[in-house]
PDB file of N, CA and C in Angstrom:
ATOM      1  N   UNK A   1      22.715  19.863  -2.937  1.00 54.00           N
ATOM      2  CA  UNK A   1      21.636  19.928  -1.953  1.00 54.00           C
ATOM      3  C   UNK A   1      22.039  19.094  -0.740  1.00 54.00           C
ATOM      4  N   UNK A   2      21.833  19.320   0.459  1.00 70.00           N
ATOM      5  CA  UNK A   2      22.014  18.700   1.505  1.00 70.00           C
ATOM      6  C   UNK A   2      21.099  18.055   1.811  1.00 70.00           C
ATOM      7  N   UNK A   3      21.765  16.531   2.270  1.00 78.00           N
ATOM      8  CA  UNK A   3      21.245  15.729   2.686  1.00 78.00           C
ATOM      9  C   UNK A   3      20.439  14.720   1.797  1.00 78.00           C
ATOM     10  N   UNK A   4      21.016  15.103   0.560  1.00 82.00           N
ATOM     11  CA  UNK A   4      20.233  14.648  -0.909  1.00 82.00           C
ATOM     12  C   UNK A   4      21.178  13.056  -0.858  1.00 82.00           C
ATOM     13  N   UNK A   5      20.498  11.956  -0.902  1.00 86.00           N
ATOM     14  CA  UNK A   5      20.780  10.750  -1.482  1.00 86.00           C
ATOM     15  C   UNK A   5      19.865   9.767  -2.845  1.00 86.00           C
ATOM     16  N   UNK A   6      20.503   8.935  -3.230  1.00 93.00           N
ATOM     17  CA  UNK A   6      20.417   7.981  -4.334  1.00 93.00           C
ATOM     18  C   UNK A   6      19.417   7.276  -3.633  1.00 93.00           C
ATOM     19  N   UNK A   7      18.586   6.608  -4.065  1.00 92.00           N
ATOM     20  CA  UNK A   7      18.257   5.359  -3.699  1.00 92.00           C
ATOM     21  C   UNK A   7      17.396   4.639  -5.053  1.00 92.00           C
ATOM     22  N   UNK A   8      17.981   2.928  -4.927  1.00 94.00           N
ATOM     23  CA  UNK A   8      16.843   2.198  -5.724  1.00 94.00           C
ATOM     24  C   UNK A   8      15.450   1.797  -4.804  1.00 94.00           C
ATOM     25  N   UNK A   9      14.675   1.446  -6.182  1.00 93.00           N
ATOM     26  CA  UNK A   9      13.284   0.767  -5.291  1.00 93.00           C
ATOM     27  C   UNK A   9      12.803   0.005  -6.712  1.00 93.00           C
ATOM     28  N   UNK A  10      12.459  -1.481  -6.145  1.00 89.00           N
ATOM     29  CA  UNK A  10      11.836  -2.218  -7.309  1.00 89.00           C
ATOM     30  C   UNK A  10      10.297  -2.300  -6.870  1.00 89.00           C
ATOM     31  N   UNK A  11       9.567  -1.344  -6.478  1.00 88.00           N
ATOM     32  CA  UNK A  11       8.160  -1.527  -5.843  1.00 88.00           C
ATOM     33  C   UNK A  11       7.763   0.016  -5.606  1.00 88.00           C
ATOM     34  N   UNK A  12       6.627   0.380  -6.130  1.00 90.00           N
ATOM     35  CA  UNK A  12       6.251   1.526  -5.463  1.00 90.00           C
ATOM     36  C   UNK A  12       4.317   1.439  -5.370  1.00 90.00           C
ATOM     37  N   UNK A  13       4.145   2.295  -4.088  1.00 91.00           N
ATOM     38  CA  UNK A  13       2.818   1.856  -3.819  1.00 91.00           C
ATOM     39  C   UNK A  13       2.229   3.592  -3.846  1.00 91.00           C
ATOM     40  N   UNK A  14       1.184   3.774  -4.248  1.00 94.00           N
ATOM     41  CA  UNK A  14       0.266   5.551  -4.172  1.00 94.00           C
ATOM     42  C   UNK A  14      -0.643   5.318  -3.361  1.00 94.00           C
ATOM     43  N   UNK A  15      -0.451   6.179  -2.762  1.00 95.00           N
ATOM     44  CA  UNK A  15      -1.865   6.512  -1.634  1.00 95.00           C
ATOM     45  C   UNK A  15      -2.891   7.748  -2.219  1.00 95.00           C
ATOM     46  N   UNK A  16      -3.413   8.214  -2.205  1.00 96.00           N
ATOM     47  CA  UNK A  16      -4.277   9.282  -2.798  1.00 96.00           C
ATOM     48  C   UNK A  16      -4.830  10.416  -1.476  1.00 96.00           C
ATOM     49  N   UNK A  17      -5.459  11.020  -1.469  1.00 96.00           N
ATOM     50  CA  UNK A  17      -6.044  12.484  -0.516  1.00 96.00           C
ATOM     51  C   UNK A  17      -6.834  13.347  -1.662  1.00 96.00           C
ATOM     52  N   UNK A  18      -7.460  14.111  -0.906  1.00 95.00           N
ATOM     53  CA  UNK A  18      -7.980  15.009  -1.664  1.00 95.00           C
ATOM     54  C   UNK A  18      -6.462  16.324  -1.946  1.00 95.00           C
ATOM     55  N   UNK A  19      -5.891  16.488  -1.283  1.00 96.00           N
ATOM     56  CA  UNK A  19      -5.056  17.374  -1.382  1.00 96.00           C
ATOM     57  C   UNK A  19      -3.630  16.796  -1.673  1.00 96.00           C
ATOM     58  N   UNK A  20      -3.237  15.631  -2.146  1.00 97.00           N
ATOM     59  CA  UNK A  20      -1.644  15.275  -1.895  1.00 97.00           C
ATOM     60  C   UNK A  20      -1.684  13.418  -2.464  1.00 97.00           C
ATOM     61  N   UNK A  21      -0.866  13.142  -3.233  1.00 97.00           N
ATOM     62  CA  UNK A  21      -0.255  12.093  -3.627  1.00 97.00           C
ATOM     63  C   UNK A  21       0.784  11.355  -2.873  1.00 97.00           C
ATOM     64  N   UNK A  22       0.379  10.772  -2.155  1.00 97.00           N
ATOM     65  CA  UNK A  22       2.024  10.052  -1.257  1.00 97.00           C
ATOM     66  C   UNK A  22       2.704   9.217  -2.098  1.00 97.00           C
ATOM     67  N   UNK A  23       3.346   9.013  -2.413  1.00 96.00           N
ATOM     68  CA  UNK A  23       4.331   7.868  -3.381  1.00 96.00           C
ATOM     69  C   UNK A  23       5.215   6.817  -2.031  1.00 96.00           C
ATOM     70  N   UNK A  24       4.970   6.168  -1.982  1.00 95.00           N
ATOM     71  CA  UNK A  24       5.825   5.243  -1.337  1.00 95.00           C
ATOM     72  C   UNK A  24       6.764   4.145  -2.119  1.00 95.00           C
ATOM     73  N   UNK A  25       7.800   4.473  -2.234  1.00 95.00           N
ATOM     74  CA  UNK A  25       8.933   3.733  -2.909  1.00 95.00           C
ATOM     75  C   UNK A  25       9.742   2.674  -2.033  1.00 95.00           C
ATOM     76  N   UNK A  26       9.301   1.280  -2.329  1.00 92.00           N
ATOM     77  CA  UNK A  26       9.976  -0.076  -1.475  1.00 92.00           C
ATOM     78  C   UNK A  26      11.019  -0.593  -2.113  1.00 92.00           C
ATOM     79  N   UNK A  27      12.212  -1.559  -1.368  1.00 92.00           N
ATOM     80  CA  UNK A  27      12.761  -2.034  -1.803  1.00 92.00           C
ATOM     81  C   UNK A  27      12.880  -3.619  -1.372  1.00 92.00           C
ATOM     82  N   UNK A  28      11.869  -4.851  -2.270  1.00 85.00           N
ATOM     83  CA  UNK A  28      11.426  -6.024  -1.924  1.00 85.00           C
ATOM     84  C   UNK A  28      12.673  -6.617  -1.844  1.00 85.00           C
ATOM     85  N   UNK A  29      13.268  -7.270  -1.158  1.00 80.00           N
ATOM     86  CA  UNK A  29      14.547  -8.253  -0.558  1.00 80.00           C
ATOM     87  C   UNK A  29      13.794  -9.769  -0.405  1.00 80.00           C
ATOM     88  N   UNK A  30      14.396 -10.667  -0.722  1.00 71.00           N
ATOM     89  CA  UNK A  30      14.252 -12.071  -0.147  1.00 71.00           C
ATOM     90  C   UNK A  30      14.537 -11.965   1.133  1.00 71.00           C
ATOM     91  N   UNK A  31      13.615 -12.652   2.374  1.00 67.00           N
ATOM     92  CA  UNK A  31      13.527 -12.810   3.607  1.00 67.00           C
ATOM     93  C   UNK A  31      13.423 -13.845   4.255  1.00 67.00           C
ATOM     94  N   UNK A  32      14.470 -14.020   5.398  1.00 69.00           N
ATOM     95  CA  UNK A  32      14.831 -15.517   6.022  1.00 69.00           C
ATOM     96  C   UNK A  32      13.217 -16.003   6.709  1.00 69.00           C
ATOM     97  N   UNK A  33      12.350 -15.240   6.756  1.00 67.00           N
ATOM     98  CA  UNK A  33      11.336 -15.776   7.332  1.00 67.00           C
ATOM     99  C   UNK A  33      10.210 -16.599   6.328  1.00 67.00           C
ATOM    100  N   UNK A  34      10.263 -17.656   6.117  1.00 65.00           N
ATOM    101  CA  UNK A  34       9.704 -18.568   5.560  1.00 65.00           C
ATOM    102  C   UNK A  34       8.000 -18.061   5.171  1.00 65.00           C
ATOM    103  N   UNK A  35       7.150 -17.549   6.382  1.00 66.00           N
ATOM    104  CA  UNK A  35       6.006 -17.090   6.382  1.00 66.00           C
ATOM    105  C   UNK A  35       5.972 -15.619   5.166  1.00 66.00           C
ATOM    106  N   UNK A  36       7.127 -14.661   5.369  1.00 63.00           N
ATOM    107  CA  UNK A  36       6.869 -13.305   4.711  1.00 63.00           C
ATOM    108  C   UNK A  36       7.962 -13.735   3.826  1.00 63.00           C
ATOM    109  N   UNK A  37       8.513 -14.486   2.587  1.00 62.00           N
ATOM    110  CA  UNK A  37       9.281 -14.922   1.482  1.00 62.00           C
ATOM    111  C   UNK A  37       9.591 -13.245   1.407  1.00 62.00           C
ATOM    112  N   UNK A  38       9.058 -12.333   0.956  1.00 69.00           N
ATOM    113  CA  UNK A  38       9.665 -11.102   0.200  1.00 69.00           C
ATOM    114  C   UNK A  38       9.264 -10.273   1.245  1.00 69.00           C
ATOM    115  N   UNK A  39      10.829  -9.318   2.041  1.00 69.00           N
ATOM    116  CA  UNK A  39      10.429  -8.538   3.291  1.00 69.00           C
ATOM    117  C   UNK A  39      10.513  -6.911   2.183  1.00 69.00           C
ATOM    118  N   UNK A  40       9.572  -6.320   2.195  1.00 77.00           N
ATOM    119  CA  UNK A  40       9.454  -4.727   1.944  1.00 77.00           C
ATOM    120  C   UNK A  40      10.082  -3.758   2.890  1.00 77.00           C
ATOM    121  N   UNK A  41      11.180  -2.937   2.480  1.00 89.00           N
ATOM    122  CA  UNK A  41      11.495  -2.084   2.856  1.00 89.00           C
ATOM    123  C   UNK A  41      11.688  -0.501   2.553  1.00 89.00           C
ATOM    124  N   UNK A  42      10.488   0.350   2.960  1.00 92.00           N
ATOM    125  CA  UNK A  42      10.683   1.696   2.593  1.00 92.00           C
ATOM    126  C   UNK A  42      11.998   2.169   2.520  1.00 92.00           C
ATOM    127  N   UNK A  43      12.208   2.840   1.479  1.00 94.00           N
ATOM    128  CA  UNK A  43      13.359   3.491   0.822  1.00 94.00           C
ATOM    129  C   UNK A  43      13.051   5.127   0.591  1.00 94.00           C
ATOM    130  N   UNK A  44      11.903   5.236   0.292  1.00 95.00           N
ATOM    131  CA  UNK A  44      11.571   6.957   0.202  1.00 95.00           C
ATOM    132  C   UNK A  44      10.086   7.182   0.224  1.00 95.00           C
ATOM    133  N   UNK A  45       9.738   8.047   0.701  1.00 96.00           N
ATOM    134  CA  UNK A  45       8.261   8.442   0.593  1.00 96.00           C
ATOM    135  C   UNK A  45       8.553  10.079   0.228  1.00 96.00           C
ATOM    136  N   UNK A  46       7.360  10.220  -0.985  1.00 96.00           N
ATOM    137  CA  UNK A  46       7.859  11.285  -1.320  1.00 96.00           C
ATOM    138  C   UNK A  46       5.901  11.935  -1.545  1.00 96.00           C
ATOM    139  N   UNK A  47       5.688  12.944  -1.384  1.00 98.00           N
ATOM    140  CA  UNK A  47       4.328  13.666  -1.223  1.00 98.00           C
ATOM    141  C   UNK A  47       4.248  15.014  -2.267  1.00 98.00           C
ATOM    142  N   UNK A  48       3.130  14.902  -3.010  1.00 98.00           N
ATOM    143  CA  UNK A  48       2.987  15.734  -4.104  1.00 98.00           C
ATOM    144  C   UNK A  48       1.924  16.206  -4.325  1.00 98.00           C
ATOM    145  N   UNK A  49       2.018  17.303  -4.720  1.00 98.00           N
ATOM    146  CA  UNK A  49       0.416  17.819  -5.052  1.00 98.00           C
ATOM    147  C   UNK A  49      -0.434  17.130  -6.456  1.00 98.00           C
ATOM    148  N   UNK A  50      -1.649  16.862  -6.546  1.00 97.00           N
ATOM    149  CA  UNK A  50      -1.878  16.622  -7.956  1.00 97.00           C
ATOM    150  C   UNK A  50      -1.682  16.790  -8.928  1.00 97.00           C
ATOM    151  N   UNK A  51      -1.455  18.609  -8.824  1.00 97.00           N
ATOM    152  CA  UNK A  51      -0.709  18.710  -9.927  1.00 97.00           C
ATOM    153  C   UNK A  51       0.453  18.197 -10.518  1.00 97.00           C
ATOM    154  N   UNK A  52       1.566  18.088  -9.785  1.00 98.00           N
ATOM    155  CA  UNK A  52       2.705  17.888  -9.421  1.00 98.00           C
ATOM    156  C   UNK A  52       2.507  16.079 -10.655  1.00 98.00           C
ATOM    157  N   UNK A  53       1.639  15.013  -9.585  1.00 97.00           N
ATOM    158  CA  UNK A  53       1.533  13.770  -9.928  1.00 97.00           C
ATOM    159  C   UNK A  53       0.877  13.944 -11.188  1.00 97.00           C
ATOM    160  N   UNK A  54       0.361  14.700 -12.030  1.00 96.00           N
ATOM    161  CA  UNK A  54      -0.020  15.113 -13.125  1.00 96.00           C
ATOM    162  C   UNK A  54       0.578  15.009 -14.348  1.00 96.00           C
ATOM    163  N   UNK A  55       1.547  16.387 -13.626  1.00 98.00           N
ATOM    164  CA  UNK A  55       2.907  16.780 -14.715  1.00 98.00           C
ATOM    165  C   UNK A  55       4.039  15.282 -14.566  1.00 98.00           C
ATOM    166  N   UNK A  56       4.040  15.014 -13.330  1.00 97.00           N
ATOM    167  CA  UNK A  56       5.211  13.669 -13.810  1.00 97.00           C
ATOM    168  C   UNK A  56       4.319  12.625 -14.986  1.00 97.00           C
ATOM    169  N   UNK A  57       3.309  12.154 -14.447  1.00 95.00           N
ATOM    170  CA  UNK A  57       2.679  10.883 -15.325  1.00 95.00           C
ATOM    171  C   UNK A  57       2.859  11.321 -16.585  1.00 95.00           C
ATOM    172  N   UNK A  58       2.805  12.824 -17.160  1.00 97.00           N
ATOM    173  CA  UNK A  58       3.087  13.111 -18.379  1.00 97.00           C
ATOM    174  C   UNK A  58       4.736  12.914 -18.729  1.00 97.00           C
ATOM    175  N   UNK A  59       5.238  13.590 -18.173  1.00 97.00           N
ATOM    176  CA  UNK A  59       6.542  13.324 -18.449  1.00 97.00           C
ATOM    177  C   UNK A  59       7.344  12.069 -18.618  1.00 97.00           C
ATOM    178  N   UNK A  60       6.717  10.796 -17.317  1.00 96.00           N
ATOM    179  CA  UNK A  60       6.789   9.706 -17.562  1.00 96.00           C
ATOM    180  C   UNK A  60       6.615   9.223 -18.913  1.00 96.00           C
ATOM    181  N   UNK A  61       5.202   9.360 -19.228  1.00 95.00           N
ATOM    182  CA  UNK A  61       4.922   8.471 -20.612  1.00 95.00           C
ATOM    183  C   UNK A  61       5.327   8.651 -21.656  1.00 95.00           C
ATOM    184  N   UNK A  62       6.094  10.443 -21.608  1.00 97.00           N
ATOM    185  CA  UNK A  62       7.214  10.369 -23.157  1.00 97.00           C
ATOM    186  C   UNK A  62       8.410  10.613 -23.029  1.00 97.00           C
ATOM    187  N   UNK A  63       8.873   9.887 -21.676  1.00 97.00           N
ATOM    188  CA  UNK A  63      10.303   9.490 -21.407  1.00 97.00           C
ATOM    189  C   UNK A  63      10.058   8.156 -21.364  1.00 97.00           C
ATOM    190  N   UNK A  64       9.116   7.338 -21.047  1.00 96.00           N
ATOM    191  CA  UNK A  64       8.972   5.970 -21.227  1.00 96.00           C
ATOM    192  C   UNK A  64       8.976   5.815 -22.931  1.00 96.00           C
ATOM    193  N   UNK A  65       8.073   6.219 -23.750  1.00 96.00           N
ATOM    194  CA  UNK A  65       7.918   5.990 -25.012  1.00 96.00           C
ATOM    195  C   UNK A  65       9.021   6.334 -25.863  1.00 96.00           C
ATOM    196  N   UNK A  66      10.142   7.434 -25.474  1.00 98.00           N
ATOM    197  CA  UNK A  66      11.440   7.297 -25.881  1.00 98.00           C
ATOM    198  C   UNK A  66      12.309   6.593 -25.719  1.00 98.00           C
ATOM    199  N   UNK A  67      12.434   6.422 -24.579  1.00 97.00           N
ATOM    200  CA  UNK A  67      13.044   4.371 -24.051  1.00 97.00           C
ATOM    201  C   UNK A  67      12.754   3.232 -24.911  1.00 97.00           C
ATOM    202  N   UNK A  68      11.491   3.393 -25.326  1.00 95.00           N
ATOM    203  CA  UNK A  68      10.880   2.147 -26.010  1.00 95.00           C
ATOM    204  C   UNK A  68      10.976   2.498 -27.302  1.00 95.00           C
ATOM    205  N   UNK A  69      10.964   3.415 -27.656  1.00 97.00           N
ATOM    206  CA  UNK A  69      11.299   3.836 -29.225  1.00 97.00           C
ATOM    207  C   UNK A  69      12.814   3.251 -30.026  1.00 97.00           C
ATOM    208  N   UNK A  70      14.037   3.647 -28.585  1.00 97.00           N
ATOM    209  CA  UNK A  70      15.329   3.592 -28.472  1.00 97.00           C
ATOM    210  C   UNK A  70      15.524   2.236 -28.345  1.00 97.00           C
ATOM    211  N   UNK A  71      15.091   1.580 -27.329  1.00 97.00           N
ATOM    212  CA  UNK A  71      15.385   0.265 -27.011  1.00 97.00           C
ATOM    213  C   UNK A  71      14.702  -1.082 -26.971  1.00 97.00           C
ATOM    214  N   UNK A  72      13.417  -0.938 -27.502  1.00 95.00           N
ATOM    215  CA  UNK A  72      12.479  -1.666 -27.250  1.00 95.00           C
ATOM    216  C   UNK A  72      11.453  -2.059 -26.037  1.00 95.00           C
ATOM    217  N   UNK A  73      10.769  -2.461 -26.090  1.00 92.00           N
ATOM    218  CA  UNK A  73       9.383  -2.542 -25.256  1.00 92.00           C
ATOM    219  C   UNK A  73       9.921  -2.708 -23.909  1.00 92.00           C
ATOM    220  N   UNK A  74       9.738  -2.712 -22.682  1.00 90.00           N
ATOM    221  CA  UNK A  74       9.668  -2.758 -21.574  1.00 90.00           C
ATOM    222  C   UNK A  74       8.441  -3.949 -20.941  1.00 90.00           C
ATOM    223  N   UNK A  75       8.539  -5.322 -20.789  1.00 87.00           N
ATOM    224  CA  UNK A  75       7.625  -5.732 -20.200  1.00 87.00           C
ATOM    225  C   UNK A  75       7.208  -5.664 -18.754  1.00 87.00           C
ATOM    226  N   UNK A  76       5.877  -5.338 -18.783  1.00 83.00           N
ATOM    227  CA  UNK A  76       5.651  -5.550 -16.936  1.00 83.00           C
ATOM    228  C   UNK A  76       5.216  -6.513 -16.420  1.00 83.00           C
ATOM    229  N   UNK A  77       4.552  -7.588 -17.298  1.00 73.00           N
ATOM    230  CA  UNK A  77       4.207  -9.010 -16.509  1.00 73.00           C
ATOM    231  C   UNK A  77       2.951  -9.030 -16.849  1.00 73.00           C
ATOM    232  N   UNK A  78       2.732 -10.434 -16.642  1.00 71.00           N
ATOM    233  CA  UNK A  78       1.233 -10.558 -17.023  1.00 71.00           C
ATOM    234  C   UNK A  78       0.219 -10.776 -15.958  1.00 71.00           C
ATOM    235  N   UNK A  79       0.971 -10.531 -14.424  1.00 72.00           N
ATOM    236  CA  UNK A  79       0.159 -10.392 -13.419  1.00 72.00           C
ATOM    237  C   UNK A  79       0.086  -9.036 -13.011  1.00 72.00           C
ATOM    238  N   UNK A  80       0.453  -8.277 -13.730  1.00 69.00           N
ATOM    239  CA  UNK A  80       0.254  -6.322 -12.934  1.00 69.00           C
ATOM    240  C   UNK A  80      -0.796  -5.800 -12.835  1.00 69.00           C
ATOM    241  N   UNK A  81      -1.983  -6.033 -13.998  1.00 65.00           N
ATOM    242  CA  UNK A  81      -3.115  -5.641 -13.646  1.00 65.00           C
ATOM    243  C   UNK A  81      -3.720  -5.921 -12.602  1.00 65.00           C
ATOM    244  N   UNK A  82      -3.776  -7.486 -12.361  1.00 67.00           N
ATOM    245  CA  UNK A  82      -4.386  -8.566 -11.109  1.00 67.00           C
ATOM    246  C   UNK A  82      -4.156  -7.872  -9.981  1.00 67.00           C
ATOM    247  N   UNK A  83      -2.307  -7.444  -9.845  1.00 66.00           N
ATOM    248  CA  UNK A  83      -1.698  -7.399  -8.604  1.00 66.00           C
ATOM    249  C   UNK A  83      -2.558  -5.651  -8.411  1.00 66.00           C
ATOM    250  N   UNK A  84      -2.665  -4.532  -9.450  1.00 68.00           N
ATOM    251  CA  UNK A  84      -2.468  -3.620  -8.720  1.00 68.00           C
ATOM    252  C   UNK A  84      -3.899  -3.084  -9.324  1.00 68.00           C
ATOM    253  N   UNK A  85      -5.044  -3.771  -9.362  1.00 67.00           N
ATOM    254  CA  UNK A  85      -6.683  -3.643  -9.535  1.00 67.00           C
ATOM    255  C   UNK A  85      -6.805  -2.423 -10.937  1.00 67.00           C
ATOM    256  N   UNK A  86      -5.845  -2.119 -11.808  1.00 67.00           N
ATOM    257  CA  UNK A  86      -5.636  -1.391 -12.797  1.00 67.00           C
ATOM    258  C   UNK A  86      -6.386  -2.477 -14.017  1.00 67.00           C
ATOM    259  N   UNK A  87      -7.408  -1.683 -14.390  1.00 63.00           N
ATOM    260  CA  UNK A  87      -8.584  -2.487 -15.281  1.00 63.00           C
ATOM    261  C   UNK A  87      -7.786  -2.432 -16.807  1.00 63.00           C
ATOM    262  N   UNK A  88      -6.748  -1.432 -17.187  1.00 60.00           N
ATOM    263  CA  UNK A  88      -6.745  -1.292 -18.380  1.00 60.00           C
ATOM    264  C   UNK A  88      -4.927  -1.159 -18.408  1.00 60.00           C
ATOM    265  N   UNK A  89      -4.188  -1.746 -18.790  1.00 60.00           N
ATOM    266  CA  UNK A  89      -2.517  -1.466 -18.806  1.00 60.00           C
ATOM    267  C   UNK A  89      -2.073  -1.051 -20.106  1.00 60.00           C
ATOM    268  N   UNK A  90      -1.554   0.138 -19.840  1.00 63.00           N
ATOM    269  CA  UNK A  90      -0.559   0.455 -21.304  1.00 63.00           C
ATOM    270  C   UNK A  90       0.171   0.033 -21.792  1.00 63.00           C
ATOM    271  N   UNK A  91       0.533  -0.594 -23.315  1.00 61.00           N
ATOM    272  CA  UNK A  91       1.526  -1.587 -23.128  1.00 61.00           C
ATOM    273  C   UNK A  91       2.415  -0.549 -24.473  1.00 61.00           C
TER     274      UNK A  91
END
């Protein structure tokens, strides 16, 4: 495919619509500016239909649960709920 690249991201943020899922994928860097410690830098934004964000979250959770089956648990921290207003975390 043209014009197709790699990229990492240790951060991703969702926006919502009635019609479309934006995914915004960051990549947090340490930053010389004392005031902003961690500078965010977009790496990909990618836009999906609901459905679309549907079928991945499924696919996610039993490609995640095969990971964890294979290799053991995956922790996310004990501030993720706090940070991202998610009342209930799958662990």
């Amino acid at each position: 495919m043209s014009g197709h690249h790699d990229v990492y991201a240790n951060e991703m943020r969702i926006q919502v619509s009635q019609f479309d899922f934006t995914l915004d994928f960051n990549l947090n860097e340490p930053s010389q500016n004392d005031e902003f410690p961690i500078s965010p830098n977009r790496v990909a934004r990618i836009r999906v239909s609901p459905q679309l964000a549907k079928q991945a979250v499924q696919l996610l959770l039993v490609s995640i649960a095969q990971y964890e089956q294979q290799l053991g648990p995956i922790p996310i921290g004990p501030d993720f709920a706090d940070q991202s207003g998610i009342d209930e975390v799958i662990e």
